[in-house]
Coordinates of C-alpha atoms in Angstrom, one line a residue:
M26 CA 185.4 120.4 44.6
D27 CA 185.2 121.1 48.2
L28 CA 185.0 118.5 50.9
E29 CA 181.2 118.6 51.3
E30 CA 180.6 118.2 47.4
A31 CA 183.1 115.4 47.4
F32 CA 181.1 113.7 50.3
L33 CA 177.9 114.1 48.4
S34 CA 179.8 112.3 45.5
V35 CA 181.2 109.7 47.6
G36 CA 178.0 109.2 49.8
E37 CA 177.7 111.1 53.0
F38 CA 176.9 107.9 55.1
G39 CA 177.2 105.0 52.7
S40 CA 177.7 101.3 53.7
Y41 CA 181.3 101.6 54.3
Q42 CA 181.0 104.6 56.6
K43 CA 178.2 102.9 58.4
R44 CA 180.4 99.9 59.2
A45 CA 183.3 102.2 60.4
V46 CA 181.2 104.5 62.4
A47 CA 179.9 101.3 64.0
V48 CA 183.3 100.0 65.1
L49 CA 184.0 103.5 66.7
V50 CA 180.5 103.5 68.2
L51 CA 180.8 100.0 69.7
T52 CA 184.2 101.0 71.2
Q53 CA 182.2 103.5 73.4
V54 CA 180.7 100.3 75.3
Y55 CA 184.3 99.3 76.4
M56 CA 185.3 102.7 77.4
A57 CA 181.8 103.0 79.5
C58 CA 183.0 99.8 81.3
Q59 CA 186.4 101.4 82.1
S60 CA 184.9 104.5 83.3
M61 CA 182.5 102.8 85.4
L62 CA 184.5 100.2 86.8
I63 CA 185.3 101.9 90.4
V64 CA 181.4 102.0 90.9
L65 CA 181.2 98.2 91.3
V66 CA 184.7 97.0 92.2
G67 CA 185.1 99.9 94.7
S68 CA 181.4 99.1 96.5
T69 CA 181.6 99.2 100.1
P70 CA 179.5 96.4 101.8
S71 CA 178.4 96.7 105.3
Y72 CA 180.7 95.9 108.2
R73 CA 181.0 96.3 111.8
L74 CA 183.9 96.5 114.2
H75 CA 184.9 94.0 116.6
L76 CA 187.2 94.3 119.8
T77 CA 190.3 92.0 119.4
D78 CA 193.8 91.8 121.0
A79 CA 195.5 90.8 117.6
V80 CA 194.5 93.1 114.5
P81 CA 194.9 91.0 111.4
S82 CA 197.4 92.4 108.8
G83 CA 196.4 95.0 106.6
Q84 CA 193.7 96.4 108.6
Q85 CA 195.9 98.5 111.1
D86 CA 195.0 101.8 109.3
A87 CA 191.4 100.7 108.6
A88 CA 190.0 100.9 112.1
P89 CA 191.2 102.3 115.7
S90 CA 193.7 100.5 117.7
G91 CA 192.3 97.0 119.0
Q92 CA 189.3 96.9 116.7
Q93 CA 188.8 94.4 113.7
V94 CA 186.7 95.0 110.8
V95 CA 184.4 92.3 110.0
F96 CA 182.2 92.5 106.7
T97 CA 178.7 91.3 107.2
E98 CA 177.9 91.2 103.4
D99 CA 179.2 88.7 101.0
M100 CA 180.8 90.9 98.4
D101 CA 184.4 90.9 96.9
S102 CA 185.8 94.0 95.9
I103 CA 188.9 96.2 96.5
V104 CA 187.5 97.4 99.6
T105 CA 187.3 93.8 101.3
E106 CA 190.6 93.0 99.8
W107 CA 192.5 96.0 101.1
F108 CA 190.1 97.1 103.9
L109 CA 189.3 100.4 102.5
V110 CA 187.0 101.5 105.2
R111 CA 186.8 104.4 107.9
Q112 CA 190.2 106.4 107.8
Q113 CA 191.1 104.3 104.4
A114 CA 187.6 104.9 102.7
Y115 CA 189.0 107.9 100.9
K116 CA 191.2 105.7 98.8
V117 CA 188.3 104.6 96.7
S118 CA 187.2 108.0 95.8
L119 CA 190.8 108.7 95.1
A120 CA 191.1 105.9 92.6
G121 CA 188.2 107.0 90.7
S122 CA 189.5 110.9 90.6
L123 CA 192.9 109.4 89.3
F124 CA 191.2 108.0 86.6
F125 CA 189.6 111.2 85.7
A126 CA 193.0 113.0 86.1
G127 CA 194.1 110.7 83.7
L128 CA 191.1 111.7 81.2
L129 CA 192.2 115.2 81.7
V130 CA 195.9 114.5 80.9
G131 CA 194.9 112.3 77.8
N132 CA 192.8 115.1 76.6
V133 CA 195.6 117.5 76.7
V134 CA 198.0 115.5 75.1
F135 CA 196.2 113.3 72.6
G136 CA 194.2 116.2 71.1
P137 CA 196.9 118.4 69.9
L138 CA 198.9 115.3 69.1
S139 CA 196.2 113.9 67.0
D140 CA 195.9 117.5 65.1
R141 CA 199.6 117.2 64.3
I142 CA 200.3 113.3 63.4
G143 CA 196.9 112.1 62.6
R144 CA 193.6 110.8 64.1
R145 CA 194.1 106.9 63.3
P146 CA 197.6 106.4 64.8
V147 CA 196.9 108.2 68.0
Y148 CA 193.5 106.3 68.3
L149 CA 195.1 102.8 67.7
T150 CA 198.0 103.4 69.9
G151 CA 195.8 104.7 72.8
L152 CA 193.3 101.8 72.4
F153 CA 196.4 99.2 72.4
F154 CA 197.8 100.5 75.7
E155 CA 194.4 100.9 77.6
V156 CA 194.0 97.2 76.9
I157 CA 197.2 96.6 78.4
F158 CA 197.0 98.9 81.5
G159 CA 193.3 97.4 81.9
Y160 CA 194.7 93.8 82.4
V161 CA 197.4 95.5 85.2
T162 CA 194.2 96.7 87.0
A163 CA 192.7 93.2 87.1
V164 CA 195.8 91.5 88.4
A165 CA 197.0 94.3 90.6
P166 CA 198.7 93.0 93.7
S167 CA 198.2 96.0 96.0
Y168 CA 196.2 99.2 96.1
E169 CA 198.8 101.2 94.8
V170 CA 199.6 99.4 91.7
F171 CA 195.6 99.5 91.1
A172 CA 195.6 103.2 91.6
V173 CA 198.4 104.0 89.1
S174 CA 196.8 101.6 86.7
R175 CA 193.5 103.4 86.8
L176 CA 195.4 106.5 86.1
L177 CA 197.1 105.1 83.1
V178 CA 193.7 103.6 81.9
G179 CA 192.2 107.0 82.3
L180 CA 195.4 108.6 80.3
M181 CA 194.2 106.4 77.3
N182 CA 190.7 106.3 77.7
G183 CA 190.5 110.3 77.6
G184 CA 192.9 110.3 74.5
I185 CA 191.0 107.7 72.4
G186 CA 187.6 108.8 73.4
L187 CA 188.3 112.4 71.9
V188 CA 189.8 111.1 68.7
C189 CA 187.2 108.3 68.5
F190 CA 184.4 111.0 68.8
V191 CA 185.9 113.3 66.1
L192 CA 186.5 110.2 63.7
T193 CA 182.7 109.5 63.8
Q194 CA 182.2 112.9 62.4
E195 CA 185.0 113.3 59.8
Y196 CA 184.0 110.0 58.2
V197 CA 180.7 111.3 56.9
G198 CA 179.0 114.4 55.7
K199 CA 178.2 117.3 57.9
S200 CA 174.6 116.6 57.7
Y201 CA 175.1 113.4 59.6
W202 CA 177.4 114.7 62.3
A203 CA 174.4 115.1 64.8
M204 CA 173.5 111.6 64.3
T205 CA 177.1 110.1 64.5
G206 CA 177.7 111.9 67.6
T207 CA 174.4 111.0 69.4
L208 CA 175.2 107.4 68.5
T209 CA 178.4 107.7 70.2
S210 CA 176.8 109.1 73.5
M211 CA 173.9 106.4 73.3
S212 CA 176.4 103.7 72.7
F213 CA 178.3 104.9 76.0
A214 CA 174.9 104.7 78.0
V215 CA 174.4 101.5 76.9
G216 CA 178.0 100.4 78.0
I217 CA 177.0 101.6 81.3
A218 CA 173.8 99.4 81.6
L219 CA 175.7 96.5 80.3
F220 CA 178.3 96.8 82.9
G221 CA 175.7 96.9 85.7
A222 CA 174.4 93.6 84.1
L223 CA 177.8 92.2 83.9
G224 CA 178.6 93.1 87.6
Y225 CA 175.5 91.2 88.4
Y226 CA 176.5 87.8 87.1
I227 CA 180.4 88.2 87.8
R228 CA 180.8 89.0 91.4
P229 CA 184.5 88.7 92.1
W230 CA 186.1 92.1 91.2
R231 CA 189.2 90.9 89.4
S232 CA 187.3 88.4 87.1
L233 CA 184.7 91.6 86.7
A234 CA 187.8 93.8 85.6
T235 CA 189.3 91.2 83.5
V236 CA 186.1 90.2 81.2
A237 CA 185.0 93.9 81.1
N238 CA 188.7 94.7 79.6
S239 CA 188.9 91.7 77.1
S240 CA 186.2 93.5 74.9
G241 CA 188.7 96.0 74.2
V242 CA 191.0 93.3 72.3
L243 CA 188.2 92.8 69.9
F244 CA 187.6 96.2 69.1
L245 CA 191.3 96.9 68.6
L246 CA 191.4 94.1 65.9
M247 CA 188.3 95.6 64.4
S248 CA 189.9 99.3 64.4
L249 CA 192.9 98.1 62.6
T250 CA 191.1 98.2 59.3
L251 CA 190.0 102.0 59.6
P252 CA 191.4 104.6 57.5
E253 CA 192.6 108.0 58.3
S254 CA 190.3 110.9 58.3
P255 CA 189.9 112.3 54.8
R256 CA 189.0 115.8 56.5
W257 CA 192.3 115.8 58.7
L258 CA 194.3 114.9 55.5
Y259 CA 192.9 117.8 53.4
S260 CA 193.3 120.3 56.2
Q261 CA 197.2 119.4 56.5
G262 CA 197.6 119.9 52.7
Q263 CA 197.8 116.3 52.0
T264 CA 195.1 116.7 49.2
E265 CA 196.3 113.5 47.3
R266 CA 196.0 111.1 50.2
A267 CA 192.6 112.5 51.1
E268 CA 191.2 111.8 47.5
E269 CA 192.6 108.1 48.1
V270 CA 190.4 107.5 51.1
L271 CA 187.6 109.2 49.5
R272 CA 187.8 107.1 46.5
Y273 CA 188.1 104.0 48.6
M274 CA 185.3 105.0 50.6
A275 CA 183.2 105.6 47.3
L276 CA 184.3 102.1 45.8
R277 CA 183.2 100.4 48.9
N278 CA 180.0 102.3 48.8
G279 CA 179.5 100.8 45.5
N280 CA 180.0 104.4 43.7
P281 CA 183.4 104.7 42.0
A282 CA 183.6 108.4 41.7
K283 CA 186.3 108.4 39.3
N284 CA 186.2 112.2 38.8
L285 CA 186.7 113.1 42.3
T286 CA 189.2 115.9 42.5
L287 CA 189.5 118.1 45.5
Q288 CA 190.2 121.9 45.1
R289 CA 193.6 123.2 46.0
V290 CA 193.3 125.8 48.3
G291 CA 196.1 128.0 49.8
A292 CA 194.8 127.8 53.4
A293 CA 195.5 124.1 53.5
K294 CA 199.2 123.9 52.5
P295 CA 201.2 122.3 54.9
G296 CA 203.7 124.4 56.9
R297 CA 201.0 127.0 57.6
R298 CA 201.2 127.8 61.2
D299 CA 197.5 127.9 61.7
N300 CA 197.0 124.7 60.2
R301 CA 199.3 122.7 62.7
G302 CA 197.9 121.0 65.5
G303 CA 200.9 122.5 67.7
A304 CA 199.7 126.1 67.1
G305 CA 196.0 125.1 67.6
V306 CA 196.1 125.6 71.5
L307 CA 197.7 129.1 71.2
Q308 CA 194.9 130.0 68.6
L309 CA 192.5 129.0 71.2
V310 CA 193.6 132.0 73.4
V311 CA 194.9 134.2 70.7
H312 CA 192.2 134.2 68.2
P313 CA 189.2 136.6 69.6
V314 CA 186.4 134.5 68.3
L315 CA 187.7 131.1 69.4
R316 CA 188.9 132.6 72.8
L317 CA 185.3 133.7 73.7
R318 CA 183.8 130.4 72.4
T319 CA 186.6 128.1 74.3
M320 CA 185.9 130.1 77.8
V321 CA 182.2 129.5 77.6
L322 CA 182.4 125.9 76.4
M323 CA 185.0 125.0 78.9
Y324 CA 182.6 125.9 81.6
V325 CA 179.7 124.4 80.1
W326 CA 181.8 120.9 79.7
Y327 CA 183.0 121.3 83.2
C328 CA 179.5 121.5 84.8
C329 CA 178.0 118.7 82.6
S330 CA 180.7 116.4 83.7
L331 CA 180.5 117.1 87.1
V332 CA 176.5 116.5 87.0
Y333 CA 176.7 113.6 84.9
Y334 CA 179.5 111.7 86.7
G335 CA 178.2 112.9 90.1
L336 CA 174.8 111.3 89.7
T337 CA 176.3 108.4 88.0
L338 CA 178.9 107.4 90.6
G339 CA 176.4 108.3 93.2
S340 CA 174.1 105.6 92.1
G341 CA 176.0 102.8 94.0
D342 CA 175.2 104.5 97.4
S343 CA 171.3 104.8 96.4
S344 CA 168.9 102.6 98.0
G345 CA 168.0 99.2 96.4
S346 CA 170.4 97.0 94.3
R347 CA 173.7 98.7 93.2
Y348 CA 173.7 96.8 90.0
V349 CA 170.1 97.7 89.1
N350 CA 170.9 101.4 90.1
V351 CA 174.0 101.3 87.8
A352 CA 172.0 99.8 84.8
M353 CA 169.2 102.1 85.6
Y354 CA 171.3 105.3 85.3
G355 CA 172.8 104.1 82.0
L356 CA 169.4 103.2 80.5
V357 CA 167.7 106.4 81.8
E358 CA 170.0 108.2 79.1
L359 CA 168.6 106.4 76.1
P360 CA 165.4 108.5 75.9
A361 CA 167.5 111.6 75.8
Y362 CA 169.2 110.9 72.4
P363 CA 166.3 111.0 70.1
L364 CA 165.1 114.0 72.2
C365 CA 168.5 115.5 71.0
I366 CA 168.0 114.6 67.4
Y367 CA 164.7 116.1 67.4
F368 CA 165.3 119.4 69.0
I369 CA 168.9 120.2 67.5
N370 CA 167.6 119.9 64.1
K371 CA 164.7 122.2 64.6
H372 CA 165.2 126.0 63.4
W373 CA 163.2 127.3 66.4
A374 CA 165.5 125.4 68.9
G375 CA 168.9 124.4 67.3
R376 CA 172.1 123.5 69.2
R377 CA 172.4 126.5 71.4
K378 CA 168.6 126.8 72.9
S379 CA 168.5 123.0 73.2
M380 CA 171.8 122.8 75.1
A381 CA 170.9 125.6 77.6
S382 CA 167.3 124.3 78.0
F383 CA 168.4 120.8 79.1
L384 CA 171.2 122.2 81.5
C385 CA 168.5 124.4 83.1
L386 CA 166.1 121.5 83.3
A387 CA 168.6 119.2 85.0
G388 CA 169.3 122.0 87.7
S389 CA 165.7 122.2 88.3
A390 CA 165.3 118.4 88.7
C391 CA 168.1 118.5 91.3
L392 CA 166.4 121.6 93.0
C393 CA 163.5 119.6 93.4
T394 CA 165.1 116.9 95.1
M395 CA 165.7 119.3 98.0
F396 CA 162.0 119.6 98.8
I397 CA 161.2 115.6 98.6
P398 CA 162.0 113.8 101.7
E399 CA 164.0 110.4 101.1
N400 CA 162.6 106.8 101.1
T401 CA 159.0 108.1 100.2
G402 CA 158.1 105.2 98.6
T403 CA 156.2 107.1 96.0
F404 CA 156.9 107.7 92.2
L405 CA 158.0 111.1 93.2
S406 CA 161.3 110.4 95.1
V407 CA 164.9 111.6 95.2
T408 CA 166.0 108.7 93.3
S409 CA 163.4 109.4 90.4
L410 CA 164.2 113.1 90.4
A411 CA 167.9 112.3 90.1
L412 CA 167.4 109.7 87.3
L413 CA 165.4 112.7 85.5
G414 CA 168.4 114.9 86.1
K415 CA 170.6 112.4 84.4
L416 CA 168.5 112.1 81.5
M417 CA 168.5 115.9 81.2
V418 CA 172.3 116.5 81.9
S419 CA 172.9 113.5 79.2
A420 CA 170.8 115.3 76.6
A421 CA 172.9 118.5 77.1
F422 CA 176.1 116.7 77.3
N423 CA 175.6 114.8 74.0
I424 CA 174.5 118.3 72.4
A425 CA 177.7 119.8 73.6
Y426 CA 179.8 117.2 72.0
V427 CA 178.1 117.6 68.6
Y428 CA 177.9 121.7 69.0
T429 CA 181.7 121.9 70.0
S430 CA 182.7 119.9 67.0
E431 CA 180.9 122.3 64.7
L432 CA 182.1 125.5 66.5
Y433 CA 185.9 124.8 65.7
P434 CA 187.4 124.5 62.3
T435 CA 188.9 121.1 61.3
V436 CA 192.5 122.2 61.6
I437 CA 192.1 122.7 65.5
R438 CA 188.9 120.7 66.4
N439 CA 190.7 117.9 68.1
A440 CA 192.7 120.8 70.0
G441 CA 189.5 122.6 70.8
L442 CA 187.8 119.6 72.0
G443 CA 190.9 118.5 73.9
V444 CA 190.8 121.8 75.8
C445 CA 187.1 121.5 76.5
S446 CA 187.4 117.9 77.4
M447 CA 190.4 118.9 80.0
S448 CA 187.9 121.4 81.7
C449 CA 185.3 118.4 81.4
R450 CA 187.8 116.2 83.3
V451 CA 188.3 118.7 86.2
G452 CA 184.6 118.2 86.9
G453 CA 185.1 114.5 86.6
I454 CA 187.8 114.4 89.0
L455 CA 185.7 116.6 91.6
A456 CA 182.5 114.4 90.9
P457 CA 183.5 111.2 93.0
F458 CA 183.8 113.4 96.1
V459 CA 180.5 115.5 95.7
P460 CA 178.1 112.4 96.7
S461 CA 180.3 112.1 99.8
M462 CA 179.4 115.8 100.6
R463 CA 176.0 114.1 101.8
S464 CA 177.8 113.5 105.2
L465 CA 177.5 117.2 105.6
H466 CA 173.9 117.8 104.6
S467 CA 171.7 115.3 102.5
S468 CA 170.8 118.1 100.0
L469 CA 174.2 119.5 99.6
P470 CA 175.2 117.3 96.5
F471 CA 172.0 118.3 94.7
T472 CA 172.7 122.1 95.4
V473 CA 176.1 121.6 93.7
F474 CA 174.3 119.9 90.7
C475 CA 171.5 122.6 90.7
L476 CA 173.6 125.7 90.7
S477 CA 176.1 124.1 88.2
G478 CA 173.3 123.1 85.6
F479 CA 171.6 126.7 85.7
S480 CA 174.9 128.9 85.4
A481 CA 176.0 126.5 82.5
G482 CA 172.8 126.9 80.5
C483 CA 172.7 130.5 80.9
L484 CA 176.4 131.0 79.9
G485 CA 175.8 128.8 77.0
L486 CA 173.4 131.3 75.3
L487 CA 176.4 133.3 74.7
L488 CA 177.5 131.1 71.9
P489 CA 176.5 131.3 68.2
E490 CA 174.2 129.1 66.6
T491 CA 175.6 126.5 64.1
L492 CA 172.3 124.7 62.6
N493 CA 172.5 124.8 58.6
G494 CA 175.8 127.0 59.0
P495 CA 178.7 126.0 56.9
S496 CA 181.6 124.2 58.4
A497 CA 184.8 125.8 58.5
D498 CA 188.1 123.9 57.9
T499 CA 190.7 126.6 58.3
L500 CA 191.2 129.7 60.5
E501 CA 190.7 131.9 57.3
E502 CA 187.2 130.3 56.7
L503 CA 186.3 131.0 60.3
N504 CA 187.3 134.8 59.9
T505 CA 185.4 135.0 56.6
S506 CA 182.3 133.1 58.2
C507 CA 182.3 135.6 61.1
R508 CA 182.7 138.9 59.1
S509 CA 179.9 137.6 56.7
T510 CA 177.6 136.9 59.7
S511 CA 178.7 140.4 61.0
S512 CA 177.8 142.1 57.7
R513 CA 174.6 140.2 57.7
S514 CA 173.7 141.6 61.2
R515 CA 174.8 145.2 59.9
V516 CA 172.6 145.0 56.7
V517 CA 169.6 143.9 58.9
E518 CA 170.2 146.6 61.4
S519 CA 170.5 149.2 58.5
K520 CA 167.3 148.1 56.9
A521 CA 165.6 148.5 60.4
L522 CA 167.0 151.8 60.8
L523 CA 165.6 153.1 57.4
Y524 CA 162.3 151.4 57.9
D525 CA 162.1 153.4 61.4
A526 CA 163.1 156.5 59.5
D527 CA 160.6 156.0 56.9
Q528 CA 157.8 155.6 59.3
W529 CA 158.8 158.5 61.2
R530 CA 158.7 160.9 58.1
S531 CA 155.3 159.2 57.3
N532 CA 154.1 159.9 60.6
H533 CA 155.1 163.5 60.7
K534 CA 154.0 164.5 57.3

C-alpha cells in the first residue's frame, strides 16, 4: 500500500496523532512570545529633556550635549535601562530586525538540514538552543549582548517553526492538513494575546523575558516523546522504519494494523539525488514547474510577512493601552482561521482563490485607512481598519502555509518551505521599520501594506489549485501529475474544438 492508504489503515487523525499534534501546536505559543517580545520589552515611555551640567553615564549618546533624559512614565524596558531614545532609538527596531534576520538564516539552514537528516533531531536541537538563548536575553548585561541573543533566538525560532509546521502535516493524513496547519497558526495568534496579558501583569522586562521563555522548557520535555516523520522516512527510502512508526501510531490509536506493508518504489531509494535535501534547493531553481511556483510563493510570503508583522509590531504605537493593543492584534486573528477552513475546502474557492482574495481584502482595508482621520472616536477608525487588515492577512498567511506544503513534494517540502520562509523573513526584517515611516507621512505605512497586499493577491492567481489533488512524494510523481494535468487540459481543449467544428458544420448545412 502507499502512504495515504497506510494512514487510512492506521487512522488519519487518531488519538495518538492528536496528542502529538497538540504538543507541536502548543509550542507555537512559546514561539509567539519570543517573536513579540520586543514589542513590550522595547516599549518607549514618554520622556523629556532637562538641561544639566553633568550628564549621567550611559546617556551621552541618547541626547544632545548638556541635556539629560528624564522618563515621565513608570516603565521598565530596554529603552529605560539603556536610554534608547532620540539618536539611539533605532536600536529598538534594530533588535527586532535582528530577530527576523535570525529567522531568515534559520529557514535557510534548518529547512534543507531537516530534509537531509530528519525532522525530529533538527526540531529538538533547535528548541533546546532557543530556550538557552532565551535565558541569555533575560540576563543580558548590555544592549550588545541583548541584540546578539535576539539574533540567535531568531535563528533557532525560524528553524524549528518551519520543522514544527511540517511535522504537524506529516503525522496525519492529507485530508487533515488544512486543519492541522490552521491550528498551528491559531495557536500562534493565541500566543500573541497571552503575551499581551503576561506583559500586563509582569512589568519588569527581565522578569517578563524569563517567564515567557520558561514555557519552552516544558514544551521541550513534551517533545522528546515525538517520533520521526513517517513521510520523511518513506521519501528517504527507509521503508522499514516508516512502517515501524506507522505501526506504533496504529497501536497507540487502538488499531494494531498488523498487515501494514508499504510498497517499495524506485523513486524512494536512498542515494537518488532528487530525494536528498541537499539537492532540493537546486531543484527549486532547475525544475521548471518548481521554479515558477517558488518565485510566486516567495513574493506572496514576503508580502504576507511584511503586512502581518508590520501591523502587529505597530500595535505598541497605537493609541490606548499597549498591552490591550498587543492582545487585540492577536485575538483578531482567531476568526480568520474558521474562515480559512471553510473557504479552502470549497470547490468554488479552494486554496488559490481564497489566498488571493484575502490578500486583496487586506490591501483594501489598509487603503481605506488613508481616507479616515485619526482619533475619530467612532467605530470606523484607523485602528479598527488596521485590525481588519490584520484579520485578512492572517487568513492569507495561514492559507499560504497550507497551500505551499501541498505544492511541494515530500522530498523537498522543507527545502521549498525554507526558501519561501527565507523570503518571508526579509519582509519581517523590514517590518519593524515600516511603522516608523509615519514620521514622513501618516499614511505611508498603510500605502506600503496596501500595495503589497494587492500585488501578492494578483500574482498568487498564477499558481495551480491543489484542492482534492494527489500529494506528490517524489519529483517523478510531481512530473507525472503535471503531465496528467496537461493531458487532461489538452483533452478538454480537443473536445471543445471538435464541438465547435460540429456546431459550424451543422450551421452551414
